[in-house]
Short mmCIF file of C-alpha atoms in Angstrom, two decimals:
data_model
loop_
_atom_site.label_atom_id
_atom_site.label_comp_id
_atom_site.label_asym_id
_atom_site.label_seq_id
_atom_site.Cartn_x
_atom_site.Cartn_y
_atom_site.Cartn_z
CA MET A 1400 109.09 126.41 95.71
CA THR A 1401 111.39 123.49 94.85
CA LYS A 1402 111.81 120.66 97.32
CA GLU A 1403 115.42 121.75 97.86
CA LYS A 1404 114.37 125.28 98.80
CA LEU A 1405 111.49 124.00 100.89
CA ALA A 1406 113.85 121.71 102.75
CA LEU A 1407 116.29 124.52 103.53
CA GLU A 1408 113.49 126.77 104.79
CA ILE A 1409 112.03 124.03 107.00
CA ILE A 1410 115.50 123.25 108.37
CA GLU A 1411 116.04 126.87 109.38
CA ARG A 1412 112.62 127.25 110.99
CA LEU A 1413 112.98 124.04 112.98
CA LYS A 1414 116.42 125.22 114.14
CA GLY A 1415 114.78 128.30 115.56
CA GLU A 1416 112.03 126.28 117.22
CA TYR A 1417 114.21 123.47 118.62
CA PRO A 1418 117.77 124.82 118.83
CA ASP A 1419 118.99 122.21 121.29
CA ALA A 1420 117.21 119.13 119.92
CA GLY A 1421 119.18 115.92 120.24
CA CYS A 1422 118.72 112.21 120.64
CA THR A 1423 115.95 111.43 123.13
CA LEU A 1424 117.53 108.13 124.15
CA ASP A 1425 119.76 108.43 127.23
CA TYR A 1426 123.30 107.11 126.83
CA ASP A 1427 126.80 108.00 127.95
CA GLN A 1428 128.66 105.37 125.95
CA ALA A 1429 128.24 104.37 122.31
CA TRP A 1430 127.28 100.77 123.02
CA LYS A 1431 124.42 101.97 125.19
CA LEU A 1432 122.92 103.83 122.23
CA LEU A 1433 123.07 100.59 120.29
CA VAL A 1434 121.13 98.86 123.07
CA GLY A 1435 118.70 101.73 123.45
CA VAL A 1436 117.80 102.00 119.81
CA ARG A 1437 117.11 98.26 119.61
CA LEU A 1438 114.80 98.49 122.62
CA ALA A 1439 113.05 101.53 121.12
CA ALA A 1440 111.48 99.53 118.29
CA GLN A 1441 107.71 99.80 118.83
CA CYS A 1442 108.37 101.39 122.22
CA THR A 1443 108.70 104.98 123.43
CA ASP A 1444 112.13 106.41 124.16
CA ALA A 1445 110.85 107.50 127.56
CA ARG A 1446 110.05 103.92 128.55
CA VAL A 1447 113.39 102.71 127.19
CA ASN A 1448 115.23 105.29 129.29
CA VAL A 1449 113.60 103.90 132.43
CA VAL A 1450 114.17 100.24 131.56
CA VAL A 1451 117.86 100.60 130.72
CA GLU A 1452 118.60 101.97 134.17
CA ASP A 1453 117.93 98.52 135.61
CA LEU A 1454 119.73 96.82 132.72
CA TYR A 1455 122.93 98.82 133.16
CA ALA A 1456 122.82 98.57 136.94
CA GLU A 1457 123.04 94.80 136.56
CA TYR A 1458 125.25 94.72 133.45
CA PRO A 1459 127.41 97.88 133.43
CA ASP A 1460 129.62 97.15 130.42
CA VAL A 1461 129.82 95.27 127.14
CA ASP A 1462 131.53 92.25 128.66
CA ALA A 1463 128.95 91.86 131.42
CA LEU A 1464 126.06 92.10 128.99
CA ALA A 1465 127.75 89.71 126.56
CA GLU A 1466 128.10 87.13 129.33
CA ALA A 1467 124.54 87.54 130.62
CA ASP A 1468 121.95 84.87 130.01
CA VAL A 1469 119.48 85.91 127.32
CA GLU A 1470 116.62 85.01 129.67
CA ASP A 1471 117.94 87.44 132.29
CA ILE A 1472 118.19 90.22 129.72
CA GLU A 1473 114.66 89.45 128.57
CA ARG A 1474 113.35 89.66 132.12
CA ILE A 1475 114.61 93.22 132.41
CA VAL A 1476 113.71 94.52 128.93
CA ARG A 1477 110.27 92.87 128.71
CA PRO A 1478 108.44 96.17 129.48
CA CYS A 1479 109.72 97.48 126.13
CA GLY A 1480 107.82 94.77 124.26
CA LEU A 1481 109.19 92.08 121.92
CA GLY A 1482 111.35 90.97 124.81
CA LYS A 1483 112.58 87.69 123.37
CA SER A 1484 113.82 89.06 120.07
CA LYS A 1485 115.27 92.21 121.59
CA ALA A 1486 117.11 90.29 124.30
CA ARG A 1487 118.46 87.85 121.74
CA ASP A 1488 119.71 90.67 119.47
CA ILE A 1489 121.27 92.61 122.33
CA SER A 1490 123.09 89.53 123.58
CA ALA A 1491 124.39 88.67 120.11
CA CYS A 1492 125.47 92.28 119.48
CA MET A 1493 127.40 92.51 122.71
CA LYS A 1494 129.20 89.24 121.96
CA ILE A 1495 130.25 90.58 118.56
CA LEU A 1496 131.44 93.88 120.04
CA ARG A 1497 133.44 91.98 122.65
CA ASP A 1498 134.93 89.40 120.30
CA GLU A 1499 135.47 91.41 117.11
CA TYR A 1500 135.66 95.09 118.03
CA ASN A 1501 137.37 95.16 121.44
CA GLY A 1502 134.14 96.29 123.06
CA LYS A 1503 133.73 99.27 120.71
CA ILE A 1504 131.09 100.18 118.13
CA PRO A 1505 132.22 99.75 114.49
CA LYS A 1506 132.56 103.08 112.72
CA ASP A 1507 131.57 101.74 109.32
CA PHE A 1508 127.91 101.92 108.23
CA ASP A 1509 127.94 98.54 106.51
CA SER A 1510 129.56 96.92 109.55
CA LEU A 1511 126.82 98.34 111.75
CA LEU A 1512 124.18 96.88 109.45
CA LYS A 1513 125.68 93.42 109.98
CA LEU A 1514 125.01 93.57 113.72
CA PRO A 1515 121.92 91.62 114.86
CA GLY A 1516 118.82 93.79 115.00
CA VAL A 1517 120.49 96.85 113.44
CA GLY A 1518 118.76 98.32 110.40
CA ARG A 1519 119.37 101.49 108.42
CA LYS A 1520 117.53 103.69 110.92
CA SER A 1521 119.65 102.48 113.84
CA ALA A 1522 122.89 102.60 111.85
CA ASN A 1523 122.20 106.16 110.73
CA LEU A 1524 121.41 107.23 114.29
CA ILE A 1525 124.72 105.83 115.50
CA MET A 1526 126.71 107.31 112.61
CA GLY A 1527 125.23 110.74 113.25
CA ASP A 1528 125.15 110.87 117.04
CA VAL A 1529 128.25 108.86 117.93
CA PHE A 1530 130.58 109.63 115.06
CA GLY A 1531 129.25 112.96 113.78
CA GLU A 1532 128.88 111.65 110.26
CA PRO A 1533 126.12 112.65 107.80
CA ALA A 1534 122.99 110.70 108.68
CA ILE A 1535 119.26 110.61 107.99
CA VAL A 1536 117.17 108.69 110.52
CA THR A 1537 113.84 107.74 109.01
CA ASP A 1538 111.79 106.90 112.08
CA THR A 1539 107.99 107.16 112.18
CA HIS A 1540 108.05 110.89 112.96
CA CYS A 1541 110.38 111.62 110.06
CA ILE A 1542 108.34 109.61 107.58
CA ARG A 1543 105.04 111.17 108.67
CA LEU A 1544 106.30 114.76 108.73
CA VAL A 1545 108.28 114.85 105.50
CA ASN A 1546 105.26 113.43 103.68
CA ARG A 1547 102.93 116.02 105.23
CA MET A 1548 105.35 118.85 104.57
CA GLY A 1549 105.77 117.89 100.93
CA LEU A 1550 109.44 116.95 101.00
CA VAL A 1551 108.50 113.49 99.70
CA ASP A 1552 105.35 112.47 97.89
CA GLY A 1553 103.41 109.65 99.47
CA VAL A 1554 106.51 107.57 100.22
CA LYS A 1555 106.25 105.40 103.32
CA ASP A 1556 109.08 102.91 102.86
CA PRO A 1557 111.88 104.02 105.26
CA LYS A 1558 114.76 103.38 102.84
CA LYS A 1559 113.00 105.16 99.97
CA VAL A 1560 112.29 108.13 102.24
CA GLU A 1561 115.93 108.17 103.30
CA MET A 1562 117.16 108.09 99.71
CA ALA A 1563 114.77 110.88 98.72
CA LEU A 1564 115.91 113.07 101.62
CA TRP A 1565 119.60 112.56 100.82
CA LYS A 1566 118.89 114.39 97.55
CA ILE A 1567 117.49 117.54 99.18
CA ILE A 1568 118.90 117.73 102.73
CA PRO A 1569 122.49 119.04 103.09
CA PRO A 1570 124.56 116.19 104.59
CA LYS A 1571 125.72 118.26 107.56
CA GLU A 1572 122.09 119.03 108.48
CA GLY A 1573 120.59 115.54 108.22
CA SER A 1574 121.12 114.21 111.73
CA ASP A 1575 119.96 117.34 113.59
CA PHE A 1576 117.07 117.81 111.16
CA CYS A 1577 115.76 114.34 111.98
CA HIS A 1578 116.08 114.94 115.72
CA ARG A 1579 114.06 118.14 115.33
CA LEU A 1580 111.40 116.26 113.40
CA VAL A 1581 110.98 113.98 116.42
CA TYR A 1582 110.38 116.94 118.73
CA HIS A 1583 108.04 118.59 116.23
CA GLY A 1584 106.21 115.32 115.62
CA ARG A 1585 105.58 114.81 119.32
CA ASP A 1586 104.58 118.35 120.20
CA VAL A 1587 102.92 119.78 117.09
CA CYS A 1588 102.61 117.56 114.03
CA THR A 1589 101.18 114.67 115.98
CA ALA A 1590 100.03 111.28 114.76
CA ARG A 1591 97.24 110.32 117.15
CA THR A 1592 95.46 113.65 117.21
CA LYS A 1593 94.83 116.31 114.62
CA PRO A 1594 98.08 118.21 113.98
CA PHE A 1595 98.30 121.54 115.79
CA CYS A 1596 98.80 123.53 112.60
CA ASP A 1597 97.86 126.76 114.36
CA LYS A 1598 101.10 126.66 116.35
CA CYS A 1599 103.33 125.15 113.67
CA CYS A 1600 106.39 127.13 112.62
CA VAL A 1601 106.18 125.82 109.04
CA ALA A 1602 102.39 125.94 108.58
CA ASP A 1603 102.52 128.57 105.83
CA ILE A 1604 104.85 126.49 103.65
CA CYS A 1605 103.60 123.01 104.58
CA GLY A 1606 102.33 120.75 101.83
CA LYS A 1607 99.51 119.59 104.11
CA ASN A 1608 97.97 123.02 103.75
CA GLY A 1609 98.09 122.92 99.99
CA VAL A 1610 101.16 125.12 99.63
CA GLU A 1611 102.94 124.59 96.33
#
């Protein structure tokens, strides 16, 4: 089976398993996703979702967060880890959104990458979830699973994984596919325990099991 055919089959099976999979970060405005994804670095989405409740209660919009002292932001987001750098990036981002984009998120991928603390993973997440554009989010679940499944061959660098997946994943499927990988990676194809291959919907075609 070619990688293209394998990818299409995996996409369809994951659709059946996780039909309603979406972003696991809570947000009701685009700028909040930008904040959430920065806080999620080396932190669980579940913890981020709890922490941002206090952050948004105190700073409910872009202007308020842009005007906040970095130390006050850090105090609230510290439970997410890397508090100093995350608070600094969030503060700088909000100032740019306020001063250059009228409080909105830029719709251009390259413009997103210029925001403090925003890398390709974050920019792709925003492009896919906020703007409905083709996107491939190479988080730790994605990288682990696509290597195990045989969609890429021993590639761990996030950008290289992204570029490899662009070649075999239909653009319209990329964003949802990556969300489903997160669900599958948490529930079945886990990192900290042995994968639960016995209940995996793609076990019979997975590269981990020696399927060609």
